[in-house]
Amino acid sequence: MHVQIRRMPLRKLFNTRDLGGLPTGDGRKIRHKKLIRSGKLYKIPKSTVDALKKAGVKTVIDLRIFTESEQHPDTLWEGVNYVHLPVLCTATPGITREKNMRITMARESKRIKEEFGTADNYMSEMYCSILLNDEPQQLLKQALRLIIDNEDCILWHCSGGKDRAGILAMLVESLLGVSEEVIVADYVASHRFQRFKFFWNRVGLVIAPCSLKLKKILYSMMASKPQYLAAAMDKIKQDYGSVTEYCKQVLGVTDEDIEIMKKKYLE
């Protein structure tokens, strides 16, 4: 199924999109101006704030760790409900959340090579770790509860809008009945929306004074390869049968919750 994923045309937000219009297996579509995923809302101009207000955003879920949110605080507006749920984005549980992720990767690069073999393996394992370890599970559970109970437009984001925001989008889209093909297409769109940033980051890595091994890891961290999300979904299906069953058994979502979501978020 070919579905065109469109970004919201917002200044200084290049990976923000309304999930509205994504089709479900029963022929319905997600409503517009209800579910928005994004990168960080750092120093966004008034025109972008006004556009988010016009879209009806009343709740912002920040999935970044404390250091990220302190270094690049969200631009918020009067009346918006800001909820911070710091999901650690690493394949190794126990790494301190106080460290900048680039510094963490530099320190971890040797071990990553030894334990995971390739950066792609590391990224796939990182996604599985977020979904299968207790602490991030508790935060994802809270995020889903906010989305289930929400009555207005809700926006969730991480730093670039790709990894943690993509995982939460995958869970929400799965519960609403969006096909795996479309879910992966939505995830991969992050690369297209940030292609200029991706290009200049690659240029920066070429001239950066760090090892080739670390450069490969950082390059993979910037990518939105379909196998990263697909590996996590396959692991969930292997352990729980489906993403929906995972949400029910691990994240406390009930059949009633799913019906509430579909009534609220589907046309």
PDB file of C-alpha atoms in Angstrom:
ATOM      1  CA  MET A   1       0.000   0.000   0.000  1.00  0.00           C
ATOM      2  CA  HIS A   2       1.436   3.350  -1.026  1.00  0.00           C
ATOM      3  CA  VAL A   3       0.739   6.099   1.483  1.00  0.00           C
ATOM      4  CA  GLN A   4       2.189   9.569   1.168  1.00  0.00           C
ATOM      5  CA  ILE A   5       3.531  10.792   4.483  1.00  0.00           C
ATOM      6  CA  ARG A   6       3.563  14.591   4.692  1.00  0.00           C
ATOM      7  CA  ARG A   7       5.375  16.799   7.172  1.00  0.00           C
ATOM      8  CA  MET A   8       3.726  19.816   8.721  1.00  0.00           C
ATOM      9  CA  PRO A   9       5.246  22.956   7.114  1.00  0.00           C
ATOM     10  CA  LEU A  10       6.532  24.580  10.294  1.00  0.00           C
ATOM     11  CA  ARG A  11       9.534  26.861  10.650  1.00  0.00           C
ATOM     12  CA  LYS A  12      12.411  25.277  12.589  1.00  0.00           C
ATOM     13  CA  LEU A  13      10.509  21.980  12.863  1.00  0.00           C
ATOM     14  CA  PHE A  14      11.551  19.714  10.023  1.00  0.00           C
ATOM     15  CA  ASN A  15      10.348  16.358  11.325  1.00  0.00           C
ATOM     16  CA  THR A  16       6.879  17.186  12.593  1.00  0.00           C
ATOM     17  CA  ARG A  17       3.854  15.436  11.187  1.00  0.00           C
ATOM     18  CA  ASP A  18       0.188  14.969  11.863  1.00  0.00           C
ATOM     19  CA  LEU A  19      -0.703  11.264  11.847  1.00  0.00           C
ATOM     20  CA  GLY A  20      -4.055  12.279  10.421  1.00  0.00           C
ATOM     21  CA  GLY A  21      -4.893  10.499   7.178  1.00  0.00           C
ATOM     22  CA  LEU A  22      -2.998   7.285   7.881  1.00  0.00           C
ATOM     23  CA  PRO A  23      -5.283   4.387   6.863  1.00  0.00           C
ATOM     24  CA  THR A  24      -6.304   1.499   9.081  1.00  0.00           C
ATOM     25  CA  GLY A  25      -7.046  -2.086   8.182  1.00  0.00           C
ATOM     26  CA  ASP A  26     -10.811  -1.602   8.487  1.00  0.00           C
ATOM     27  CA  GLY A  27     -10.912   1.186   5.896  1.00  0.00           C
ATOM     28  CA  ARG A  28     -10.913   4.139   8.268  1.00  0.00           C
ATOM     29  CA  LYS A  29      -8.290   6.850   8.711  1.00  0.00           C
ATOM     30  CA  ILE A  30      -6.728   8.637  11.652  1.00  0.00           C
ATOM     31  CA  ARG A  31      -8.342  12.019  12.307  1.00  0.00           C
ATOM     32  CA  HIS A  32      -6.364  15.153  11.584  1.00  0.00           C
ATOM     33  CA  LYS A  33      -5.233  17.511  14.354  1.00  0.00           C
ATOM     34  CA  LYS A  34      -5.377  14.858  17.047  1.00  0.00           C
ATOM     35  CA  LEU A  35      -2.013  13.041  17.080  1.00  0.00           C
ATOM     36  CA  ILE A  36       1.239  14.821  16.201  1.00  0.00           C
ATOM     37  CA  ARG A  37       4.819  13.515  16.432  1.00  0.00           C
ATOM     38  CA  SER A  38       7.814  15.808  16.333  1.00  0.00           C
ATOM     39  CA  GLY A  39      11.388  16.650  17.172  1.00  0.00           C
ATOM     40  CA  LYS A  40      12.259  19.034  20.011  1.00  0.00           C
ATOM     41  CA  LEU A  41      10.410  22.352  20.267  1.00  0.00           C
ATOM     42  CA  TYR A  42      13.572  24.332  20.982  1.00  0.00           C
ATOM     43  CA  LYS A  43      13.529  28.053  20.142  1.00  0.00           C
ATOM     44  CA  ILE A  44      10.679  27.680  17.684  1.00  0.00           C
ATOM     45  CA  PRO A  45       9.405  31.019  16.321  1.00  0.00           C
ATOM     46  CA  LYS A  46       6.049  32.578  17.108  1.00  0.00           C
ATOM     47  CA  SER A  47       4.642  31.495  13.733  1.00  0.00           C
ATOM     48  CA  THR A  48       5.300  27.860  14.613  1.00  0.00           C
ATOM     49  CA  VAL A  49       3.862  28.265  18.099  1.00  0.00           C
ATOM     50  CA  ASP A  50       0.759  29.860  16.577  1.00  0.00           C
ATOM     51  CA  ALA A  51       0.426  26.985  14.091  1.00  0.00           C
ATOM     52  CA  LEU A  52       0.624  24.388  16.877  1.00  0.00           C
ATOM     53  CA  LYS A  53      -1.936  26.336  18.903  1.00  0.00           C
ATOM     54  CA  LYS A  54      -4.192  26.530  15.832  1.00  0.00           C
ATOM     55  CA  ALA A  55      -3.831  22.751  15.407  1.00  0.00           C
ATOM     56  CA  GLY A  56      -5.229  22.463  18.928  1.00  0.00           C
ATOM     57  CA  VAL A  57      -2.151  21.090  20.698  1.00  0.00           C
ATOM     58  CA  LYS A  58      -2.986  21.133  24.408  1.00  0.00           C
ATOM     59  CA  THR A  59      -0.523  18.515  25.681  1.00  0.00           C
ATOM     60  CA  VAL A  60       3.186  18.088  24.884  1.00  0.00           C
ATOM     61  CA  ILE A  61       4.983  14.878  25.886  1.00  0.00           C
ATOM     62  CA  ASP A  62       8.766  15.287  26.009  1.00  0.00           C
ATOM     63  CA  LEU A  63      10.523  11.890  25.743  1.00  0.00           C
ATOM     64  CA  ARG A  64      14.075  13.267  26.012  1.00  0.00           C
ATOM     65  CA  ILE A  65      16.416  12.567  28.894  1.00  0.00           C
ATOM     66  CA  PHE A  66      17.067  15.303  31.457  1.00  0.00           C
ATOM     67  CA  THR A  67      20.291  16.571  29.872  1.00  0.00           C
ATOM     68  CA  GLU A  68      18.611  16.965  26.481  1.00  0.00           C
ATOM     69  CA  SER A  69      15.635  18.845  27.868  1.00  0.00           C
ATOM     70  CA  GLU A  70      17.837  21.078  30.050  1.00  0.00           C
ATOM     71  CA  GLN A  71      20.208  21.971  27.210  1.00  0.00           C
ATOM     72  CA  HIS A  72      17.429  22.544  24.676  1.00  0.00           C
ATOM     73  CA  PRO A  73      14.226  23.367  26.594  1.00  0.00           C
ATOM     74  CA  ASP A  74      10.920  23.286  24.759  1.00  0.00           C
ATOM     75  CA  THR A  75       9.244  26.502  23.722  1.00  0.00           C
ATOM     76  CA  LEU A  76       5.851  26.307  25.394  1.00  0.00           C
ATOM     77  CA  TRP A  77       2.808  28.545  25.459  1.00  0.00           C
ATOM     78  CA  GLU A  78       0.154  29.525  27.934  1.00  0.00           C
ATOM     79  CA  GLY A  79      -2.342  26.792  28.663  1.00  0.00           C
ATOM     80  CA  VAL A  80      -0.324  23.884  27.249  1.00  0.00           C
ATOM     81  CA  ASN A  81       0.222  20.843  29.498  1.00  0.00           C
ATOM     82  CA  TYR A  82       3.900  19.822  29.425  1.00  0.00           C
ATOM     83  CA  VAL A  83       4.721  16.261  30.530  1.00  0.00           C
ATOM     84  CA  HIS A  84       8.321  15.071  30.779  1.00  0.00           C
ATOM     85  CA  LEU A  85       8.817  11.300  30.411  1.00  0.00           C
ATOM     86  CA  PRO A  86      12.593  10.799  29.996  1.00  0.00           C
ATOM     87  CA  VAL A  87      13.156   7.627  27.965  1.00  0.00           C
ATOM     88  CA  LEU A  88      16.813   6.609  27.842  1.00  0.00           C
ATOM     89  CA  CYS A  89      17.763   5.905  24.235  1.00  0.00           C
ATOM     90  CA  THR A  90      20.456   3.214  24.473  1.00  0.00           C
ATOM     91  CA  ALA A  91      20.804  -0.537  24.000  1.00  0.00           C
ATOM     92  CA  THR A  92      22.466  -0.885  27.401  1.00  0.00           C
ATOM     93  CA  PRO A  93      20.283  -0.535  30.503  1.00  0.00           C
ATOM     94  CA  GLY A  94      22.000   1.231  33.381  1.00  0.00           C
ATOM     95  CA  ILE A  95      23.909   3.906  31.459  1.00  0.00           C
ATOM     96  CA  THR A  96      23.439   7.153  33.353  1.00  0.00           C
ATOM     97  CA  ARG A  97      20.794   9.437  31.939  1.00  0.00           C
ATOM     98  CA  GLU A  98      22.879  12.463  32.919  1.00  0.00           C
ATOM     99  CA  LYS A  99      25.333  11.995  30.045  1.00  0.00           C
ATOM    100  CA  ASN A 100      25.042  13.562  26.631  1.00  0.00           C
ATOM    101  CA  MET A 101      24.248  10.735  24.207  1.00  0.00           C
ATOM    102  CA  ARG A 102      27.144  11.560  21.886  1.00  0.00           C
ATOM    103  CA  ILE A 103      29.577  11.371  24.806  1.00  0.00           C
ATOM    104  CA  THR A 104      27.937   8.126  25.872  1.00  0.00           C
ATOM    105  CA  MET A 105      28.366   6.647  22.407  1.00  0.00           C
ATOM    106  CA  ALA A 106      32.023   7.701  22.312  1.00  0.00           C
ATOM    107  CA  ARG A 107      32.653   5.911  25.585  1.00  0.00           C
ATOM    108  CA  GLU A 108      30.616   2.905  24.541  1.00  0.00           C
ATOM    109  CA  SER A 109      31.933   2.509  20.971  1.00  0.00           C
ATOM    110  CA  LYS A 110      34.474  -0.212  21.772  1.00  0.00           C
ATOM    111  CA  ARG A 111      31.991  -2.244  23.777  1.00  0.00           C
ATOM    112  CA  ILE A 112      29.319  -1.750  21.095  1.00  0.00           C
ATOM    113  CA  LYS A 113      31.671  -3.228  18.512  1.00  0.00           C
ATOM    114  CA  GLU A 114      32.478  -6.180  20.765  1.00  0.00           C
ATOM    115  CA  GLU A 115      28.910  -6.928  21.882  1.00  0.00           C
ATOM    116  CA  PHE A 116      26.823  -6.050  18.819  1.00  0.00           C
ATOM    117  CA  GLY A 117      29.248  -6.382  15.918  1.00  0.00           C
ATOM    118  CA  THR A 118      27.771  -3.597  13.800  1.00  0.00           C
ATOM    119  CA  ALA A 119      26.134  -0.248  14.403  1.00  0.00           C
ATOM    120  CA  ASP A 120      22.990  -1.504  12.649  1.00  0.00           C
ATOM    121  CA  ASN A 121      22.773  -4.389  15.117  1.00  0.00           C
ATOM    122  CA  TYR A 122      23.205  -1.907  17.923  1.00  0.00           C
ATOM    123  CA  MET A 123      20.365   0.291  16.693  1.00  0.00           C
ATOM    124  CA  SER A 124      17.989  -2.656  16.333  1.00  0.00           C
ATOM    125  CA  GLU A 125      18.885  -3.806  19.837  1.00  0.00           C
ATOM    126  CA  MET A 126      18.392  -0.279  21.179  1.00  0.00           C
ATOM    127  CA  TYR A 127      14.807  -0.240  19.945  1.00  0.00           C
ATOM    128  CA  CYS A 128      14.170  -3.653  21.486  1.00  0.00           C
ATOM    129  CA  SER A 129      15.726  -2.444  24.749  1.00  0.00           C
ATOM    130  CA  ILE A 130      13.373   0.527  24.956  1.00  0.00           C
ATOM    131  CA  LEU A 131      10.376  -1.737  24.477  1.00  0.00           C
ATOM    132  CA  LEU A 132      11.479  -4.648  26.660  1.00  0.00           C
ATOM    133  CA  ASN A 133      13.126  -3.071  29.723  1.00  0.00           C
ATOM    134  CA  ASP A 134      11.138  -2.093  32.773  1.00  0.00           C
ATOM    135  CA  GLU A 135      11.996   1.605  33.169  1.00  0.00           C
ATOM    136  CA  PRO A 136      11.209   2.704  29.592  1.00  0.00           C
ATOM    137  CA  GLN A 137       8.136   0.461  29.674  1.00  0.00           C
ATOM    138  CA  GLN A 138       6.769   2.400  32.638  1.00  0.00           C
ATOM    139  CA  LEU A 139       7.298   5.677  30.781  1.00  0.00           C
ATOM    140  CA  LEU A 140       5.698   4.353  27.583  1.00  0.00           C
ATOM    141  CA  LYS A 141       2.790   3.159  29.725  1.00  0.00           C
ATOM    142  CA  GLN A 142       2.320   6.687  31.072  1.00  0.00           C
ATOM    143  CA  ALA A 143       2.560   8.159  27.573  1.00  0.00           C
ATOM    144  CA  LEU A 144      -0.102   5.809  26.231  1.00  0.00           C
ATOM    145  CA  ARG A 145      -2.362   6.580  29.171  1.00  0.00           C
ATOM    146  CA  LEU A 146      -2.084  10.294  28.394  1.00  0.00           C
ATOM    147  CA  ILE A 147      -2.978   9.593  24.760  1.00  0.00           C
ATOM    148  CA  ILE A 148      -5.904   7.363  25.720  1.00  0.00           C
ATOM    149  CA  ASP A 149      -7.301   9.930  28.165  1.00  0.00           C
ATOM    150  CA  ASN A 150      -6.603  12.942  25.930  1.00  0.00           C
ATOM    151  CA  GLU A 151      -9.545  14.891  24.513  1.00  0.00           C
ATOM    152  CA  ASP A 152      -7.685  17.458  22.420  1.00  0.00           C
ATOM    153  CA  CYS A 153      -4.658  17.390  20.122  1.00  0.00           C
ATOM    154  CA  ILE A 154      -1.565  15.821  21.695  1.00  0.00           C
ATOM    155  CA  LEU A 155       2.048  16.128  20.526  1.00  0.00           C
ATOM    156  CA  TRP A 156       4.921  13.893  21.567  1.00  0.00           C
ATOM    157  CA  HIS A 157       8.565  14.342  20.694  1.00  0.00           C
ATOM    158  CA  CYS A 158      12.144  13.351  21.405  1.00  0.00           C
ATOM    159  CA  SER A 159      15.216  15.174  20.115  1.00  0.00           C
ATOM    160  CA  GLY A 160      15.111  14.464  16.384  1.00  0.00           C
ATOM    161  CA  GLY A 161      11.626  12.957  16.277  1.00  0.00           C
ATOM    162  CA  LYS A 162      12.910   9.623  14.981  1.00  0.00           C
ATOM    163  CA  ASP A 163      13.687   7.026  17.658  1.00  0.00           C
ATOM    164  CA  ARG A 164      11.661   7.469  20.843  1.00  0.00           C
ATOM    165  CA  ALA A 165       8.936   9.452  19.092  1.00  0.00           C
ATOM    166  CA  GLY A 166       8.916   6.781  16.372  1.00  0.00           C
ATOM    167  CA  ILE A 167       8.514   3.953  18.865  1.00  0.00           C
ATOM    168  CA  LEU A 168       5.564   5.658  20.569  1.00  0.00           C
ATOM    169  CA  ALA A 169       4.038   6.369  17.153  1.00  0.00           C
ATOM    170  CA  MET A 170       4.418   2.694  16.266  1.00  0.00           C
ATOM    171  CA  LEU A 171       2.530   1.664  19.407  1.00  0.00           C
ATOM    172  CA  VAL A 172      -0.277   4.179  18.847  1.00  0.00           C
ATOM    173  CA  GLU A 173      -0.635   3.345  15.153  1.00  0.00           C
ATOM    174  CA  SER A 174      -0.670  -0.381  15.896  1.00  0.00           C
ATOM    175  CA  LEU A 175      -3.431   0.019  18.483  1.00  0.00           C
ATOM    176  CA  LEU A 176      -5.468   2.017  15.965  1.00  0.00           C
ATOM    177  CA  GLY A 177      -5.124  -0.722  13.345  1.00  0.00           C
ATOM    178  CA  VAL A 178      -2.577   0.838  10.984  1.00  0.00           C
ATOM    179  CA  SER A 179      -0.740  -1.805   8.945  1.00  0.00           C
ATOM    180  CA  GLU A 180       2.901  -2.618   9.646  1.00  0.00           C
ATOM    181  CA  GLU A 181       3.798  -1.466   6.128  1.00  0.00           C
ATOM    182  CA  VAL A 182       2.363   2.000   6.757  1.00  0.00           C
ATOM    183  CA  ILE A 183       3.900   2.187  10.241  1.00  0.00           C
ATOM    184  CA  VAL A 184       7.353   1.523   8.800  1.00  0.00           C
ATOM    185  CA  ALA A 185       6.716   4.064   6.020  1.00  0.00           C
ATOM    186  CA  ASP A 186       5.876   6.685   8.644  1.00  0.00           C
ATOM    187  CA  TYR A 187       9.075   5.837  10.518  1.00  0.00           C
ATOM    188  CA  VAL A 188      11.303   5.970   7.424  1.00  0.00           C
ATOM    189  CA  ALA A 189       9.861   9.372   6.458  1.00  0.00           C
ATOM    190  CA  SER A 190      12.031  10.933   9.170  1.00  0.00           C
ATOM    191  CA  HIS A 191      15.045  10.473   6.900  1.00  0.00           C
ATOM    192  CA  ARG A 192      13.356  12.298   4.034  1.00  0.00           C
ATOM    193  CA  PHE A 193      12.146  15.150   6.220  1.00  0.00           C
ATOM    194  CA  GLN A 194      15.614  15.687   7.681  1.00  0.00           C
ATOM    195  CA  ARG A 195      17.669  15.012   4.564  1.00  0.00           C
ATOM    196  CA  PHE A 196      19.452  18.378   4.651  1.00  0.00           C
ATOM    197  CA  LYS A 197      20.307  18.027   8.328  1.00  0.00           C
ATOM    198  CA  PHE A 198      21.376  14.440   7.664  1.00  0.00           C
ATOM    199  CA  PHE A 199      23.646  15.577   4.817  1.00  0.00           C
ATOM    200  CA  TRP A 200      25.412  18.217   6.872  1.00  0.00           C
ATOM    201  CA  ASN A 201      25.736  15.870   9.835  1.00  0.00           C
ATOM    202  CA  ARG A 202      27.445  13.387   7.529  1.00  0.00           C
ATOM    203  CA  VAL A 203      29.794  16.124   6.327  1.00  0.00           C
ATOM    204  CA  GLY A 204      30.524  16.964   9.936  1.00  0.00           C
ATOM    205  CA  LEU A 205      31.309  13.340  10.720  1.00  0.00           C
ATOM    206  CA  VAL A 206      33.754  13.134   7.815  1.00  0.00           C
ATOM    207  CA  ILE A 207      35.899  15.903   9.272  1.00  0.00           C
ATOM    208  CA  ALA A 208      35.264  15.122  12.940  1.00  0.00           C
ATOM    209  CA  PRO A 209      38.374  14.082  14.953  1.00  0.00           C
ATOM    210  CA  CYS A 210      37.038  10.707  16.075  1.00  0.00           C
ATOM    211  CA  SER A 211      37.501   7.082  15.090  1.00  0.00           C
ATOM    212  CA  LEU A 212      35.876   5.548  12.019  1.00  0.00           C
ATOM    213  CA  LYS A 213      34.165   3.080  14.344  1.00  0.00           C
ATOM    214  CA  LEU A 214      32.521   5.881  16.290  1.00  0.00           C
ATOM    215  CA  LYS A 215      31.605   7.692  13.074  1.00  0.00           C
ATOM    216  CA  LYS A 216      29.756   4.579  11.855  1.00  0.00           C
ATOM    217  CA  ILE A 217      27.852   4.365  15.127  1.00  0.00           C
ATOM    218  CA  LEU A 218      26.875   8.028  15.056  1.00  0.00           C
ATOM    219  CA  TYR A 219      25.927   7.751  11.382  1.00  0.00           C
ATOM    220  CA  SER A 220      23.615   4.834  12.169  1.00  0.00           C
ATOM    221  CA  MET A 221      22.100   6.775  15.061  1.00  0.00           C
ATOM    222  CA  MET A 222      21.064   9.480  12.596  1.00  0.00           C
ATOM    223  CA  ALA A 223      19.560   7.047  10.062  1.00  0.00           C
ATOM    224  CA  SER A 224      15.963   5.825   9.857  1.00  0.00           C
ATOM    225  CA  LYS A 225      16.538   2.387   8.388  1.00  0.00           C
ATOM    226  CA  PRO A 226      13.372   0.264   8.238  1.00  0.00           C
ATOM    227  CA  GLN A 227      15.119  -2.735   9.792  1.00  0.00           C
ATOM    228  CA  TYR A 228      15.563  -0.871  13.088  1.00  0.00           C
ATOM    229  CA  LEU A 229      11.847  -0.591  13.771  1.00  0.00           C
ATOM    230  CA  ALA A 230      11.021  -3.861  12.001  1.00  0.00           C
ATOM    231  CA  ALA A 231      13.440  -5.765  14.264  1.00  0.00           C
ATOM    232  CA  ALA A 232      11.729  -4.389  17.356  1.00  0.00           C
ATOM    233  CA  MET A 233       8.268  -5.223  16.023  1.00  0.00           C
ATOM    234  CA  ASP A 234       9.408  -8.740  15.093  1.00  0.00           C
ATOM    235  CA  LYS A 235      10.779  -9.265  18.613  1.00  0.00           C
ATOM    236  CA  ILE A 236       7.492  -8.114  20.140  1.00  0.00           C
ATOM    237  CA  LYS A 237       5.504 -10.415  17.865  1.00  0.00           C
ATOM    238  CA  GLN A 238       7.817 -13.300  18.731  1.00  0.00           C
ATOM    239  CA  ASP A 239       7.367 -12.745  22.470  1.00  0.00           C
ATOM    240  CA  TYR A 240       3.740 -11.561  22.613  1.00  0.00           C
ATOM    241  CA  GLY A 241       2.094 -12.477  19.316  1.00  0.00           C
ATOM    242  CA  SER A 242       1.375  -8.897  18.227  1.00  0.00           C
ATOM    243  CA  VAL A 243       2.099  -5.280  19.144  1.00  0.00           C
ATOM    244  CA  THR A 244      -1.449  -4.967  20.472  1.00  0.00           C
ATOM    245  CA  GLU A 245      -0.930  -7.952  22.788  1.00  0.00           C
ATOM    246  CA  TYR A 246       2.339  -6.425  23.981  1.00  0.00           C
ATOM    247  CA  CYS A 247       0.498  -3.204  24.822  1.00  0.00           C
ATOM    248  CA  LYS A 248      -2.160  -5.158  26.690  1.00  0.00           C
ATOM    249  CA  GLN A 249       0.157  -7.495  28.592  1.00  0.00           C
ATOM    250  CA  VAL A 250       3.025  -5.096  29.333  1.00  0.00           C
ATOM    251  CA  LEU A 251       1.690  -1.546  29.105  1.00  0.00           C
ATOM    252  CA  GLY A 252      -1.686  -2.092  30.714  1.00  0.00           C
ATOM    253  CA  VAL A 253      -3.846  -1.202  27.723  1.00  0.00           C
ATOM    254  CA  THR A 254      -7.297  -2.807  27.810  1.00  0.00           C
ATOM    255  CA  ASP A 255      -9.761  -3.698  25.064  1.00  0.00           C
ATOM    256  CA  GLU A 256     -11.914  -0.840  26.336  1.00  0.00           C
ATOM    257  CA  ASP A 257      -8.952   1.538  26.001  1.00  0.00           C
ATOM    258  CA  ILE A 258      -8.451   0.455  22.399  1.00  0.00           C
ATOM    259  CA  GLU A 259     -12.100   1.079  21.587  1.00  0.00           C
ATOM    260  CA  ILE A 260     -11.879   4.510  23.224  1.00  0.00           C
ATOM    261  CA  MET A 261      -8.832   5.317  21.107  1.00  0.00           C
ATOM    262  CA  LYS A 262     -10.500   4.196  17.900  1.00  0.00           C
ATOM    263  CA  LYS A 263     -13.646   6.166  18.651  1.00  0.00           C
ATOM    264  CA  LYS A 264     -11.619   9.252  19.493  1.00  0.00           C
ATOM    265  CA  TYR A 265      -8.894   9.138  16.868  1.00  0.00           C
ATOM    266  CA  LEU A 266     -10.426   7.450  13.807  1.00  0.00           C
ATOM    267  CA  GLU A 267     -12.753   9.013  11.257  1.00  0.00           C
TER     268      GLU A 267
END
